[in-house]
Amino acid sequence: MPVLDEERHLRNSVRHILEQEYDGEMEVVIALGPSTDRTDEIAAELVREDPRVHTVPNPTGRTPAALNAAIKASRHPIVVRVDGHGMLSPNYIATAVRLLEETGAQNVGGIMHAEGENAWEDAVAAAMTSKIGVGNAAFHTGGAAGPAETVYLGVFRREALEQQGGYNEEFIRAQDWELNFRIREAGGLIWFSPELRVQYRPRPSVRALAKQYKDYGRWRHVVARYHQGSINLRYLAPPAAVCAIAAGVVVGATLTPLGFVVPAGYLAAITAGSVPAGKGLALKARLQIPVALATMHMSWGYGFLTSPRSLARKVIASRRPAVKATV
């Protein structure tokens, strides 16, 4: 579990692990980044309260470095990745172990089930689980079990992680996709199953959500440059929308009011799309869904468009070739 400034959810997240309906032996390894809140204090309390909980330092604060440090400090043949704001469903580990055995996969994962604790987070959760918000990504919106390019978090065979040398620490974001790509390139199977669900807590503010999705877009462009052919129309939609809206505003302000048809059409589309997405939510949450959708789309698109080539070159220089298992 890589953690950084997770005082709000860490204790609850660890509780969901320790209370798993799983008969096997289990340990929790928390990699502590340089938090500025009470995360380290809470982690120390958890260590004192349960001998199964351990911590390791992660001075860089980078997620892939934290994951590698925690994996190195662990000792079991199955490695379950968990985030500090993720809550595993009660039978998550038992189900994942069964799926690893049934499918022969190297990594299995399921649905990132976003769920809020207030009106804004409910709005973000609705946006993150709707097709107008994230397209047809199975780990967001659900789908049939089967082979996948990547999955949310993941439950790995340790041998697969060790074979590939762990996570590439240059991938501050999109490290899951990159590792799963190497596993697949080496002939391994990545398996998605809707049986696996992780309750995810959305970012608590517009600013935090914007930063999250700007980073997503920035690093998805790195991935596209790292592995040509990995891009599709779903990934190009947000940057295209940013360009179209910006052009519409410029044309509307300088040439003809008709230019404002483009941003107006976008606002109408996300407003209409928020109606089915917000079904069952309180009015305050439903009214904020268009804000969440616009923040996600525009931030992702901006991050994608402004992702520097120098970052991609640095990451490409650190490329780790897939390592095939020796017979």
Short mmCIF file of C-alpha atoms in Angstrom, two decimals:
data_model
loop_
_atom_site.label_atom_id
_atom_site.label_comp_id
_atom_site.label_asym_id
_atom_site.label_seq_id
_atom_site.Cartn_x
_atom_site.Cartn_y
_atom_site.Cartn_z
CA MET A 1 0.00 0.00 0.00
CA PRO A 2 1.66 3.26 -1.15
CA VAL A 3 0.46 6.18 1.00
CA LEU A 4 0.97 9.92 1.00
CA ASP A 5 -1.25 12.31 2.98
CA GLU A 6 -3.91 9.65 3.57
CA GLU A 7 -4.92 10.45 7.17
CA ARG A 8 -8.58 10.62 6.18
CA HIS A 9 -8.91 7.06 4.86
CA LEU A 10 -5.84 5.03 5.89
CA ARG A 11 -7.23 3.42 9.02
CA ASN A 12 -10.47 2.41 7.29
CA SER A 13 -8.60 1.11 4.25
CA VAL A 14 -6.35 -1.11 6.38
CA ARG A 15 -9.36 -2.32 8.36
CA HIS A 16 -10.96 -3.53 5.12
CA ILE A 17 -7.81 -5.57 4.44
CA LEU A 18 -7.46 -7.08 7.91
CA GLU A 19 -11.14 -8.08 7.98
CA GLN A 20 -10.98 -9.97 4.66
CA GLU A 21 -12.84 -13.28 4.44
CA TYR A 22 -9.65 -15.12 3.58
CA ASP A 23 -8.29 -18.26 5.25
CA GLY A 24 -4.67 -17.86 4.22
CA GLU A 25 -1.83 -16.03 5.92
CA MET A 26 -1.71 -12.30 5.25
CA GLU A 27 0.45 -9.25 5.88
CA VAL A 28 0.00 -5.53 5.16
CA VAL A 29 3.05 -3.53 4.06
CA ILE A 30 2.54 0.25 4.01
CA ALA A 31 5.11 2.34 2.12
CA LEU A 32 5.20 5.76 3.75
CA GLY A 33 5.86 8.81 1.60
CA PRO A 34 6.76 12.24 3.02
CA SER A 35 3.27 13.10 4.26
CA THR A 36 2.42 16.48 5.78
CA ASP A 37 -0.59 15.24 7.75
CA ARG A 38 -1.08 12.53 10.41
CA THR A 39 -0.52 9.60 8.02
CA ASP A 40 2.73 8.42 9.66
CA GLU A 41 1.20 8.65 13.15
CA ILE A 42 -1.83 6.61 12.10
CA ALA A 43 0.41 4.03 10.40
CA ALA A 44 2.46 3.68 13.60
CA GLU A 45 -0.73 3.09 15.58
CA LEU A 46 -1.79 0.39 13.11
CA VAL A 47 1.59 -1.34 13.48
CA ARG A 48 1.24 -1.36 17.27
CA GLU A 49 -2.33 -2.68 17.09
CA ASP A 50 -1.78 -5.61 14.71
CA PRO A 51 1.41 -7.64 14.14
CA ARG A 52 0.40 -8.24 10.52
CA VAL A 53 0.94 -4.56 9.67
CA HIS A 54 4.43 -3.28 8.75
CA THR A 55 5.79 -0.07 7.26
CA VAL A 56 8.69 0.77 4.95
CA PRO A 57 10.00 4.23 4.00
CA ASN A 58 9.42 5.80 0.60
CA PRO A 59 11.36 9.09 0.75
CA THR A 60 10.69 9.95 -2.91
CA GLY A 61 6.92 9.92 -2.45
CA ARG A 62 6.56 8.32 -5.89
CA THR A 63 3.93 5.61 -6.17
CA PRO A 64 6.01 3.09 -8.21
CA ALA A 65 8.95 3.46 -5.80
CA ALA A 66 6.57 2.85 -2.89
CA LEU A 67 5.17 -0.24 -4.56
CA ASN A 68 8.60 -1.68 -5.26
CA ALA A 69 9.73 -1.05 -1.67
CA ALA A 70 6.59 -2.67 -0.23
CA ILE A 71 6.83 -5.68 -2.56
CA LYS A 72 10.50 -6.18 -1.63
CA ALA A 73 9.59 -6.11 2.07
CA SER A 74 6.73 -8.61 1.66
CA ARG A 75 7.14 -12.39 1.63
CA HIS A 76 4.05 -14.11 0.21
CA PRO A 77 3.53 -15.61 -3.28
CA ILE A 78 0.48 -13.42 -3.99
CA VAL A 79 0.82 -9.62 -3.97
CA VAL A 80 -2.32 -7.48 -3.62
CA ARG A 81 -1.98 -3.81 -4.53
CA VAL A 82 -4.18 -1.51 -2.44
CA ASP A 83 -4.36 2.30 -2.28
CA GLY A 84 -4.66 4.32 0.90
CA HIS A 85 -8.12 5.54 -0.12
CA GLY A 86 -9.37 2.19 -1.46
CA MET A 87 -11.66 -0.16 0.47
CA LEU A 88 -11.57 -3.83 -0.55
CA SER A 89 -14.86 -5.71 -0.67
CA PRO A 90 -15.05 -8.46 2.04
CA ASN A 91 -14.14 -11.40 -0.25
CA TYR A 92 -11.80 -9.51 -2.59
CA ILE A 93 -8.59 -11.42 -1.82
CA ALA A 94 -10.23 -14.86 -1.71
CA THR A 95 -11.95 -14.19 -5.03
CA ALA A 96 -8.76 -12.88 -6.63
CA VAL A 97 -6.74 -15.92 -5.53
CA ARG A 98 -9.44 -18.20 -6.96
CA LEU A 99 -9.42 -16.29 -10.26
CA LEU A 100 -5.63 -16.52 -10.50
CA GLU A 101 -5.92 -20.29 -10.17
CA GLU A 102 -8.89 -20.64 -12.54
CA THR A 103 -7.55 -18.41 -15.33
CA GLY A 104 -3.80 -18.93 -15.05
CA ALA A 105 -3.44 -15.13 -15.19
CA GLN A 106 -0.43 -13.25 -13.87
CA ASN A 107 -2.60 -10.38 -12.64
CA VAL A 108 -6.33 -10.04 -11.95
CA GLY A 109 -8.34 -6.93 -11.15
CA GLY A 110 -11.85 -5.58 -11.16
CA ILE A 111 -14.02 -2.52 -10.74
CA MET A 112 -12.94 0.81 -9.29
CA HIS A 113 -16.24 1.53 -7.53
CA ALA A 114 -16.17 5.26 -6.79
CA GLU A 115 -18.32 6.24 -3.81
CA GLY A 116 -18.45 9.62 -2.07
CA GLU A 117 -18.98 10.80 1.48
CA ASN A 118 -20.56 14.17 0.63
CA ALA A 119 -22.42 15.84 -2.24
CA TRP A 120 -19.30 16.82 -4.21
CA GLU A 121 -17.71 13.39 -3.90
CA ASP A 122 -21.03 11.77 -4.88
CA ALA A 123 -21.03 13.94 -8.00
CA VAL A 124 -17.46 12.93 -8.87
CA ALA A 125 -18.26 9.28 -8.22
CA ALA A 126 -21.23 9.50 -10.59
CA ALA A 127 -19.06 11.11 -13.25
CA MET A 128 -16.30 8.51 -12.81
CA THR A 129 -18.70 5.59 -13.24
CA SER A 130 -20.55 6.97 -16.28
CA LYS A 131 -19.70 6.49 -19.94
CA ILE A 132 -19.96 10.22 -20.59
CA GLY A 133 -17.30 10.68 -17.92
CA VAL A 134 -14.79 7.92 -18.68
CA GLY A 135 -15.95 6.21 -21.86
CA ASN A 136 -16.24 2.44 -21.92
CA ALA A 137 -13.38 1.56 -19.54
CA ALA A 138 -14.54 -1.71 -17.97
CA PHE A 139 -12.86 -1.10 -14.62
CA HIS A 140 -14.90 2.12 -14.26
CA THR A 141 -18.25 1.16 -15.75
CA GLY A 142 -18.25 -2.66 -15.52
CA GLY A 143 -18.30 -5.35 -18.16
CA ALA A 144 -17.85 -9.04 -18.83
CA ALA A 145 -14.92 -10.97 -17.39
CA GLY A 146 -12.06 -11.59 -19.78
CA PRO A 147 -8.51 -10.69 -20.87
CA ALA A 148 -7.64 -7.00 -20.51
CA GLU A 149 -4.83 -4.59 -21.35
CA THR A 150 -4.72 -3.39 -17.76
CA VAL A 151 -6.81 -3.53 -14.59
CA TYR A 152 -7.40 -1.35 -11.55
CA LEU A 153 -4.78 -1.95 -8.83
CA GLY A 154 -4.25 -5.68 -9.36
CA VAL A 155 -3.58 -8.97 -7.58
CA PHE A 156 -0.33 -10.44 -8.91
CA ARG A 157 1.64 -13.62 -8.80
CA ARG A 158 4.90 -12.58 -7.13
CA GLU A 159 6.86 -14.50 -9.76
CA ALA A 160 5.46 -12.23 -12.47
CA LEU A 161 6.53 -9.08 -10.59
CA GLU A 162 10.00 -10.44 -9.91
CA GLN A 163 10.37 -11.65 -13.49
CA GLN A 164 9.70 -8.13 -14.80
CA GLY A 165 11.78 -6.37 -12.14
CA GLY A 166 8.80 -4.64 -10.58
CA TYR A 167 7.39 -1.25 -11.52
CA ASN A 168 9.29 1.22 -13.70
CA GLU A 169 9.89 4.06 -11.23
CA GLU A 170 10.05 6.70 -13.97
CA PHE A 171 6.29 6.25 -14.49
CA ILE A 172 4.96 8.55 -11.77
CA ARG A 173 1.51 7.86 -13.22
CA ALA A 174 0.34 5.06 -15.56
CA GLN A 175 2.78 2.67 -13.89
CA ASP A 176 0.09 -0.05 -13.82
CA TRP A 177 -0.44 0.12 -17.56
CA GLU A 178 3.29 -0.01 -18.24
CA LEU A 179 3.89 -3.03 -15.98
CA ASN A 180 0.88 -4.87 -17.36
CA PHE A 181 2.12 -4.16 -20.88
CA ARG A 182 5.43 -5.86 -20.08
CA ILE A 183 3.64 -8.81 -18.50
CA ARG A 184 1.48 -9.20 -21.62
CA GLU A 185 4.45 -8.75 -23.95
CA ALA A 186 6.16 -11.61 -22.10
CA GLY A 187 3.16 -13.85 -22.78
CA GLY A 188 1.32 -13.36 -19.47
CA LEU A 189 -2.42 -12.90 -19.08
CA ILE A 190 -4.09 -9.88 -17.43
CA TRP A 191 -7.66 -10.73 -16.39
CA PHE A 192 -10.57 -8.40 -15.59
CA SER A 193 -13.50 -9.65 -13.52
CA PRO A 194 -16.51 -7.68 -12.25
CA GLU A 195 -16.49 -10.01 -9.22
CA LEU A 196 -13.65 -7.89 -7.84
CA ARG A 197 -14.69 -4.52 -6.46
CA VAL A 198 -12.70 -1.84 -4.65
CA GLN A 199 -14.55 1.06 -3.08
CA TYR A 200 -12.72 4.23 -4.12
CA ARG A 201 -12.94 7.65 -2.45
CA PRO A 202 -12.92 10.51 -5.01
CA ARG A 203 -10.82 13.65 -4.65
CA PRO A 204 -12.42 16.07 -2.16
CA SER A 205 -12.30 19.31 -4.22
CA VAL A 206 -12.40 20.69 -7.76
CA ARG A 207 -8.73 21.63 -7.50
CA ALA A 208 -7.66 18.15 -6.37
CA LEU A 209 -9.76 16.50 -9.09
CA ALA A 210 -8.29 18.82 -11.73
CA LYS A 211 -4.74 17.98 -10.69
CA GLN A 212 -5.51 14.25 -10.69
CA TYR A 213 -6.93 14.30 -14.21
CA LYS A 214 -4.29 16.66 -15.57
CA ASP A 215 -1.69 14.14 -14.40
CA TYR A 216 -3.70 11.30 -15.96
CA GLY A 217 -3.74 13.07 -19.34
CA ARG A 218 -0.09 14.08 -19.11
CA TRP A 219 1.04 10.53 -18.43
CA ARG A 220 -1.33 8.92 -20.92
CA HIS A 221 0.43 10.92 -23.64
CA VAL A 222 3.75 9.63 -22.30
CA VAL A 223 2.37 6.10 -22.63
CA ALA A 224 1.24 6.84 -26.20
CA ARG A 225 4.75 7.98 -27.11
CA TYR A 226 6.30 5.09 -25.20
CA HIS A 227 4.17 2.50 -26.98
CA GLN A 228 2.93 3.55 -30.41
CA GLY A 229 -0.43 2.10 -31.28
CA SER A 230 -1.76 2.22 -27.72
CA ILE A 231 -3.95 5.27 -28.32
CA ASN A 232 -7.60 5.16 -29.39
CA LEU A 233 -10.51 7.56 -29.92
CA ARG A 234 -11.53 7.42 -26.25
CA TYR A 235 -8.19 8.92 -25.25
CA LEU A 236 -8.30 11.55 -28.01
CA ALA A 237 -11.79 12.83 -27.11
CA PRO A 238 -10.77 15.10 -24.17
CA PRO A 239 -7.89 16.88 -25.98
CA ALA A 240 -10.11 17.29 -29.05
CA ALA A 241 -12.81 18.81 -26.85
CA VAL A 242 -10.32 21.25 -25.27
CA CYS A 243 -9.12 22.39 -28.70
CA ALA A 244 -12.64 22.72 -30.09
CA ILE A 245 -13.92 24.70 -27.10
CA ALA A 246 -10.88 27.00 -27.08
CA ALA A 247 -11.27 27.61 -30.81
CA GLY A 248 -15.00 28.26 -30.40
CA VAL A 249 -14.41 30.82 -27.67
CA VAL A 250 -11.75 32.63 -29.72
CA VAL A 251 -13.94 32.68 -32.85
CA GLY A 252 -16.96 33.76 -30.82
CA ALA A 253 -15.07 36.59 -29.14
CA THR A 254 -13.28 37.90 -32.25
CA LEU A 255 -15.23 36.97 -35.39
CA THR A 256 -18.79 35.79 -34.93
CA PRO A 257 -21.02 34.77 -32.00
CA LEU A 258 -21.60 31.50 -33.84
CA GLY A 259 -18.28 30.34 -32.40
CA PHE A 260 -19.90 30.06 -28.99
CA VAL A 261 -22.08 27.23 -30.35
CA VAL A 262 -19.22 24.78 -29.66
CA PRO A 263 -18.75 25.47 -25.91
CA ALA A 264 -22.52 25.85 -25.52
CA GLY A 265 -23.03 22.48 -27.19
CA TYR A 266 -20.48 20.86 -24.88
CA LEU A 267 -22.18 22.32 -21.79
CA ALA A 268 -25.54 21.08 -23.05
CA ALA A 269 -24.12 17.60 -23.65
CA ILE A 270 -22.59 17.19 -20.18
CA THR A 271 -25.69 18.64 -18.57
CA ALA A 272 -27.89 16.15 -20.39
CA GLY A 273 -25.45 13.32 -19.65
CA SER A 274 -25.45 14.16 -15.95
CA VAL A 275 -29.17 13.36 -15.66
CA PRO A 276 -28.88 9.55 -15.99
CA ALA A 277 -25.50 9.60 -14.22
CA GLY A 278 -27.03 11.25 -11.16
CA LYS A 279 -30.04 8.97 -10.83
CA GLY A 280 -30.82 8.35 -7.17
CA LEU A 281 -28.54 11.09 -5.83
CA ALA A 282 -29.56 14.14 -3.80
CA LEU A 283 -30.24 17.34 -5.76
CA LYS A 284 -27.08 19.04 -4.46
CA ALA A 285 -24.95 16.20 -5.83
CA ARG A 286 -26.79 16.05 -9.18
CA LEU A 287 -26.25 19.76 -9.76
CA GLN A 288 -22.48 19.32 -9.36
CA ILE A 289 -22.07 16.45 -11.82
CA PRO A 290 -21.59 18.77 -14.85
CA VAL A 291 -18.83 20.58 -12.92
CA ALA A 292 -17.14 17.25 -12.18
CA LEU A 293 -17.46 16.12 -15.81
CA ALA A 294 -16.05 19.38 -17.19
CA THR A 295 -13.18 19.31 -14.68
CA MET A 296 -12.28 15.74 -15.64
CA HIS A 297 -12.54 16.27 -19.40
CA MET A 298 -10.80 19.64 -19.59
CA SER A 299 -8.02 18.76 -17.14
CA TRP A 300 -7.31 15.41 -18.83
CA GLY A 301 -7.29 17.04 -22.25
CA TYR A 302 -5.05 19.90 -21.12
CA GLY A 303 -2.62 17.47 -19.48
CA PHE A 304 -2.50 15.38 -22.66
CA LEU A 305 -1.89 18.40 -24.91
CA THR A 306 0.82 19.93 -22.71
CA SER A 307 2.70 16.71 -21.89
CA PRO A 308 6.34 17.52 -22.78
CA ARG A 309 8.26 15.33 -25.21
CA SER A 310 11.23 15.58 -22.86
CA LEU A 311 9.29 13.63 -20.24
CA ALA A 312 8.50 10.89 -22.75
CA ARG A 313 12.14 10.75 -23.86
CA LYS A 314 13.27 10.34 -20.25
CA VAL A 315 10.79 7.55 -19.68
CA ILE A 316 11.61 5.82 -22.97
CA ALA A 317 15.30 5.89 -22.01
CA SER A 318 14.39 3.88 -18.91
CA ARG A 319 12.48 1.29 -20.92
CA ARG A 320 12.60 -2.18 -19.46
CA PRO A 321 12.17 -4.94 -22.01
CA ALA A 322 9.66 -7.63 -21.15
CA VAL A 323 11.34 -10.68 -19.66
CA LYS A 324 9.92 -14.01 -20.75
CA ALA A 325 9.82 -16.84 -18.24
CA THR A 326 12.56 -19.45 -18.63
CA VAL A 327 11.41 -23.04 -18.97
#
